[in-house]
Coordinates of C-alpha atoms and ligand atoms in Angstrom, one line a residue:
X18 CA 56.5 125.8 131.1
X19 CA 58.5 127.5 128.5
X20 CA 61.2 125.3 127.2
X21 CA 64.8 126.3 127.0
X22 CA 66.1 126.8 123.4
X23 CA 69.8 126.4 123.0
X24 CA 71.4 127.7 119.9
X25 CA 75.1 127.3 120.4
X26 CA 77.3 124.3 120.9
X27 CA 79.2 125.7 124.0
X28 CA 75.9 126.3 125.7
X29 CA 74.7 122.8 124.8
X30 CA 78.0 121.3 125.9
X31 CA 77.8 123.2 129.3
X32 CA 74.3 121.6 130.0
X33 CA 75.4 118.1 128.8
X34 CA 78.6 118.2 131.0
X35 CA 76.6 119.4 133.9
X36 CA 74.2 116.5 133.7
X37 CA 76.7 113.8 133.0
X38 CA 78.9 115.3 136.0
X39 CA 75.7 114.4 138.2
X40 CA 75.5 111.0 136.7
X41 CA 72.2 111.9 134.9
X42 CA 71.3 110.0 131.9
X43 CA 70.4 111.8 128.7
X44 CA 68.1 110.9 126.0
X45 CA 68.1 112.6 122.6
X46 CA 65.0 112.9 120.3
X47 CA 66.3 114.2 116.8
X48 CA 63.7 115.8 114.7
X49 CA 63.3 118.2 111.8
X50 CA 60.5 120.0 113.6
X51 CA 56.9 120.1 112.2
X52 CA 56.2 117.9 115.4
X53 CA 53.2 115.6 115.5
X54 CA 52.1 112.7 117.9
X55 CA 54.6 110.5 116.4
X56 CA 57.4 112.8 117.5
X57 CA 55.7 113.1 120.9
X58 CA 55.7 109.4 121.2
X59 CA 59.5 109.6 120.9
X60 CA 59.7 112.2 123.6
X61 CA 57.7 110.1 125.9
X62 CA 59.9 107.0 125.2
X63 CA 62.9 109.2 125.9
X64 CA 61.5 110.4 129.2
X65 CA 61.0 106.8 130.3
X66 CA 64.6 106.0 129.6
X67 CA 66.5 109.0 131.0
X68 CA 66.4 111.8 133.6
X69 CA 67.4 114.3 130.9
X70 CA 65.8 114.9 127.6
X71 CA 67.0 116.8 124.6
X72 CA 64.9 117.5 121.5
X73 CA 66.9 118.6 118.5
X74 CA 65.0 120.5 115.8
X75 CA 66.9 121.0 112.6
X76 CA 65.7 120.8 109.0
X77 CA 68.8 119.2 107.6
X78 CA 69.7 120.5 104.2
X79 CA 72.3 117.7 103.6
X80 CA 69.5 115.1 103.4
X81 CA 67.5 116.9 100.7
X82 CA 68.5 116.9 96.9
X83 CA 67.7 120.1 94.9
X84 CA 64.5 118.9 93.4
X85 CA 63.2 117.9 96.9
X86 CA 61.0 119.8 99.3
X87 CA 63.7 121.6 101.4
X88 CA 62.3 125.1 100.8
X89 CA 58.6 124.1 101.4
X90 CA 59.3 121.6 104.3
X91 CA 56.9 122.7 107.1
X92 CA 58.9 124.9 109.7
X93 CA 56.9 125.8 112.8
X94 CA 59.5 126.3 115.8
X95 CA 57.0 128.3 117.8
X96 CA 54.3 125.6 117.5
X97 CA 56.9 122.9 118.0
X98 CA 58.1 124.5 121.2
X99 CA 54.4 124.9 122.4
X100 CA 53.7 121.2 121.7
X101 CA 56.8 120.3 123.9
X102 CA 56.1 122.7 126.7
X103 CA 54.3 120.2 129.0
X104 CA 56.5 117.3 128.1
X105 CA 59.4 117.9 130.6
X106 CA 61.9 118.4 127.9
X107 CA 65.1 119.8 129.4
X108 CA 66.2 121.7 126.3
X109 CA 65.5 122.2 122.7
X110 CA 68.6 122.1 120.4
X111 CA 67.9 124.3 117.6
X112 CA 71.0 125.1 115.6
X113 CA 71.1 126.9 112.3
X114 CA 72.3 125.6 109.1
X115 CA 75.3 127.9 109.1
X116 CA 76.2 126.5 112.7
X117 CA 75.9 122.8 111.6
X118 CA 77.5 123.3 108.1
X119 CA 79.9 126.4 108.4
X120 CA 81.8 127.6 105.5
X121 CA 84.7 125.0 104.7
X122 CA 82.7 122.1 106.2
X123 CA 84.1 119.1 104.1
X124 CA 83.1 115.9 106.0
X125 CA 80.5 113.4 105.0
X126 CA 79.6 110.1 106.5
X127 CA 78.8 107.6 103.6
X128 CA 76.9 104.6 105.2
X129 CA 76.9 101.3 103.3
X130 CA 74.9 98.0 104.4
X131 CA 71.5 98.9 105.2
X132 CA 71.9 102.2 103.4
X133 CA 72.5 100.6 100.1
X134 CA 69.7 98.1 100.3
X135 CA 67.9 99.4 97.2
X136 CA 65.0 100.8 99.0
X137 CA 64.8 104.7 99.8
X138 CA 68.5 104.9 98.7
X139 CA 67.5 104.0 95.1
X140 CA 65.1 107.0 95.0
X141 CA 67.0 109.4 97.2
X142 CA 70.7 108.6 96.6
X143 CA 72.1 111.2 99.0
X144 CA 69.6 110.9 101.6
X145 CA 71.5 108.5 103.9
X146 CA 74.7 110.2 103.8
X147 CA 72.9 113.4 104.8
X148 CA 71.1 111.6 107.6
X149 CA 74.2 109.7 108.9
X150 CA 76.4 113.0 108.8
X151 CA 73.8 115.1 110.7
X152 CA 72.9 112.3 113.3
X153 CA 76.7 111.7 113.9
X154 CA 77.0 115.4 114.7
X155 CA 73.9 115.4 116.9
X156 CA 75.0 112.3 118.9
X157 CA 78.6 113.8 119.2
X158 CA 77.0 117.4 120.4
X159 CA 74.6 115.9 122.6
X160 CA 76.3 112.9 124.0
X161 CA 73.1 111.1 124.9
X162 CA 72.9 107.6 126.5
X163 CA 69.8 106.9 124.3
X164 CA 68.6 108.2 121.0
X165 CA 65.0 107.7 119.9
X166 CA 64.1 106.9 116.3
X167 CA 60.7 106.0 114.8
X168 CA 60.0 102.6 113.2
X169 CA 58.2 104.6 110.6
X170 CA 61.5 105.5 108.9
X171 CA 62.7 101.8 109.1
X172 CA 65.6 101.9 106.7
X173 CA 66.8 105.1 108.6
X174 CA 66.6 103.4 111.8
X175 CA 68.8 100.4 110.5
X176 CA 71.2 102.8 109.1
X177 CA 71.6 104.9 112.2
X178 CA 71.9 101.7 114.4
X179 CA 74.6 100.3 112.2
X180 CA 76.5 103.7 112.2
X181 CA 76.4 104.1 115.9
X182 CA 77.8 100.6 116.3
X183 CA 80.4 100.9 113.5
X184 CA 81.7 104.3 115.0
X185 CA 81.8 102.9 118.6
X186 CA 79.4 105.8 119.7
X187 CA 78.3 105.2 123.3
X188 CA 74.7 105.5 122.7
X189 CA 71.8 103.0 122.5
X190 CA 69.5 103.6 119.5
X191 CA 66.0 103.0 120.7
X192 CA 63.4 102.1 118.1
X193 CA 59.9 103.5 118.8
X194 CA 56.5 102.0 117.3
X195 CA 54.9 104.1 114.4
X196 CA 52.0 106.2 115.5
X197 CA 49.0 106.1 113.3
X198 CA 45.7 107.8 112.6
X199 CA 42.6 106.0 113.3
X200 CA 42.3 104.8 109.8
X201 CA 45.9 103.6 109.7
X202 CA 47.9 106.3 108.0
X203 CA 51.2 106.7 109.5
X204 CA 51.8 110.1 111.0
X205 CA 54.2 112.2 109.0
X206 CA 55.1 115.8 108.7
X207 CA 54.5 115.3 104.9
X208 CA 50.8 114.4 105.5
X209 CA 50.1 118.1 105.7
X210 CA 50.8 118.3 101.9
X211 CA 47.9 115.9 101.0
X212 CA 44.7 117.4 99.5
X213 CA 41.4 115.9 100.8
X214 CA 41.2 113.5 98.0
X215 CA 44.8 112.3 98.6
X216 CA 44.2 112.1 102.2
X217 CA 41.2 109.8 101.6
X218 CA 43.4 107.5 99.5
X219 CA 46.4 107.5 101.7
X220 CA 45.4 104.8 104.2
X221 CA 45.5 102.3 101.3
X222 CA 49.2 102.0 101.9
X223 CA 48.7 100.6 105.5
X224 CA 45.7 98.6 104.4
X225 CA 47.8 96.9 101.7
X226 CA 50.7 96.4 104.1
X227 CA 48.4 94.6 106.6
X228 CA 46.7 92.5 104.0
X229 CA 50.0 91.4 102.5
X230 CA 51.5 90.7 105.9
X231 CA 48.5 88.5 106.7
X232 CA 48.6 86.6 103.5
X233 CA 52.3 86.0 103.7
X234 CA 52.0 84.9 107.4
X235 CA 49.5 82.3 106.2
X236 CA 51.9 80.9 103.8
X237 CA 50.7 82.5 100.4
X238 CA 53.4 82.8 97.8
X239 CA 55.5 86.2 98.5
X240 CA 55.8 87.2 94.9
X241 CA 52.2 86.8 94.1
X242 CA 50.9 88.7 97.3
X243 CA 53.4 91.8 96.6
X244 CA 52.3 91.9 92.9
X245 CA 48.7 92.0 93.9
X246 CA 49.5 94.6 96.7
X247 CA 51.3 96.7 94.3
X248 CA 48.4 96.6 91.8
X249 CA 46.0 97.8 94.7
X250 CA 48.1 100.6 95.7
X251 CA 48.5 101.9 92.1
X252 CA 44.5 101.6 91.7
X253 CA 44.1 103.9 94.6
X254 CA 45.8 106.7 92.7
X255 CA 49.6 106.2 93.9
X256 CA 52.6 105.9 91.8
X257 CA 54.5 103.2 93.5
X258 CA 58.2 103.4 94.0
X259 CA 58.5 100.0 95.8
X260 CA 56.6 97.5 97.8
X261 CA 59.2 94.9 99.1
X262 CA 59.7 92.2 101.5
X263 CA 62.9 92.4 103.1
X264 CA 64.9 90.7 106.1
X265 CA 63.8 92.6 109.0
X266 CA 67.4 93.1 110.3
X267 CA 69.8 93.2 107.2
X268 CA 67.1 94.5 104.7
X269 CA 68.5 91.9 102.3
X270 CA 65.8 90.7 99.7
X271 CA 64.0 87.6 101.2
X272 CA 62.0 85.0 99.2
X273 CA 59.9 83.4 102.1
X274 CA 59.3 83.4 105.8
X275 CA 61.8 80.6 106.2
X276 CA 64.7 82.8 105.4
X277 CA 64.0 85.0 108.6
X278 CA 61.9 87.6 110.0
X279 CA 60.2 89.8 107.2
X280 CA 59.6 93.5 107.1
X281 CA 57.2 94.9 104.4
X282 CA 58.2 98.3 103.1
X283 CA 56.4 100.6 100.9
X284 CA 57.0 104.0 99.3
X285 CA 54.7 105.7 96.9
X286 CA 53.8 109.0 95.5
X287 CA 50.4 110.7 95.3
X288 CA 50.2 114.2 93.7
X289 CA 53.3 115.9 95.0
X290 CA 53.6 114.0 98.2
X291 CA 55.8 110.9 98.7
X292 CA 54.8 108.6 101.6
X293 CA 56.5 105.7 103.1
X294 CA 55.5 103.0 105.6
X295 CA 56.4 99.5 106.8
X296 CA 55.2 96.7 109.0
X297 CA 56.5 93.4 110.4
X298 CA 55.0 90.2 109.0
Ligands
PAF13 O1 63.7 111.4 110.8 C1 64.0 112.6 110.7 O2 63.3 113.5 111.1 C2 65.4 113.1 110.3 O3 65.9 112.2 109.0 C3 66.5 113.2 111.2 C4 66.7 111.8 111.9 C5 66.0 114.1 112.4 C6 67.8 113.6 110.8 O4 67.7 114.8 110.2

C-alpha cells in the first residue's frame, strides 16, 4: 500500500492530534533515508510498541561539516517509500531543509556529557549538536511516545537519551540492536560507498570487536587487548580513528571490567568511507 508522505508541520500536527485524541500511542523512527534492513528493524520495533508509526526521512545538513559527505549522501526517497510500503507505516514525515531550517533559524542544542566523551565528537565536532537539534525538533513535531534509535550509533543513542531526559520530553528513547551482514559488518547507509576490496576488509571491525570483547571478559589486560586490536584493524587497510573501551552508560574511560559494564567502540576509515561499530563486553 502506498505510504502517506507529509511535507508540512500543520498536516503532521493534524494527524498527531487526531491519533492522540483517540488515545493511540505513537512511535517515531527518525532516519536520513537510504533505508536498509537496520532501519526496517527500527520500524518493526516501533510497530510492536505503538498503534501509530511515523518514519521521518530527512538528511540533516546541520550534522555534516563542509568537508563531509552531505552532497553525496545517498538519497532515494522513492526506494525508501517502496521499502516501507508493506510495513504498516502511518506516515512518512519528509520535510525539506528550508522547512526545518528557515531563513533566520538561530537555535542550536549543544549537548554535553556523552556528547563530549572524546569519541565521535573528537572527529566530528559539530555532529552531536546537529543531531540533538534535529532530533529535538522531530520529537516536538511528531510528539511520539516512543522513538527508536539503533545501537549501531551508540554515542548518538546516549546523547539523545540524555537530551530527552534533560529537556523533560515525554518520550521513551528505545534502543534497537544492530543488524549485521552474515559476515558481521554492521548495516550502514555508508556501506554503499565501499569498493569490493574495501567491502572484503570491512568485517574486520566486528571481528576485532568480538575478539577483544572475549579476551577482556576472560580477564586479559584491557590496554594490551586494545593495542593488539588496533594493530589488527590497521593491518587490514583501515586508518583507525579510535578503538576504545568505555563505561557502557556514561561513556567515561574505563580501566577494567570491575569498574562497570564495558562497551567497546570503534571508528575507522577505509578509502573514502568512515565506518563505526560497537559491542558490549
Ligand atoms: O542516525 C541517523 O540516521 C541520524 O543521525 C538521525 C538520528 C536521523 C538524525 O538526523
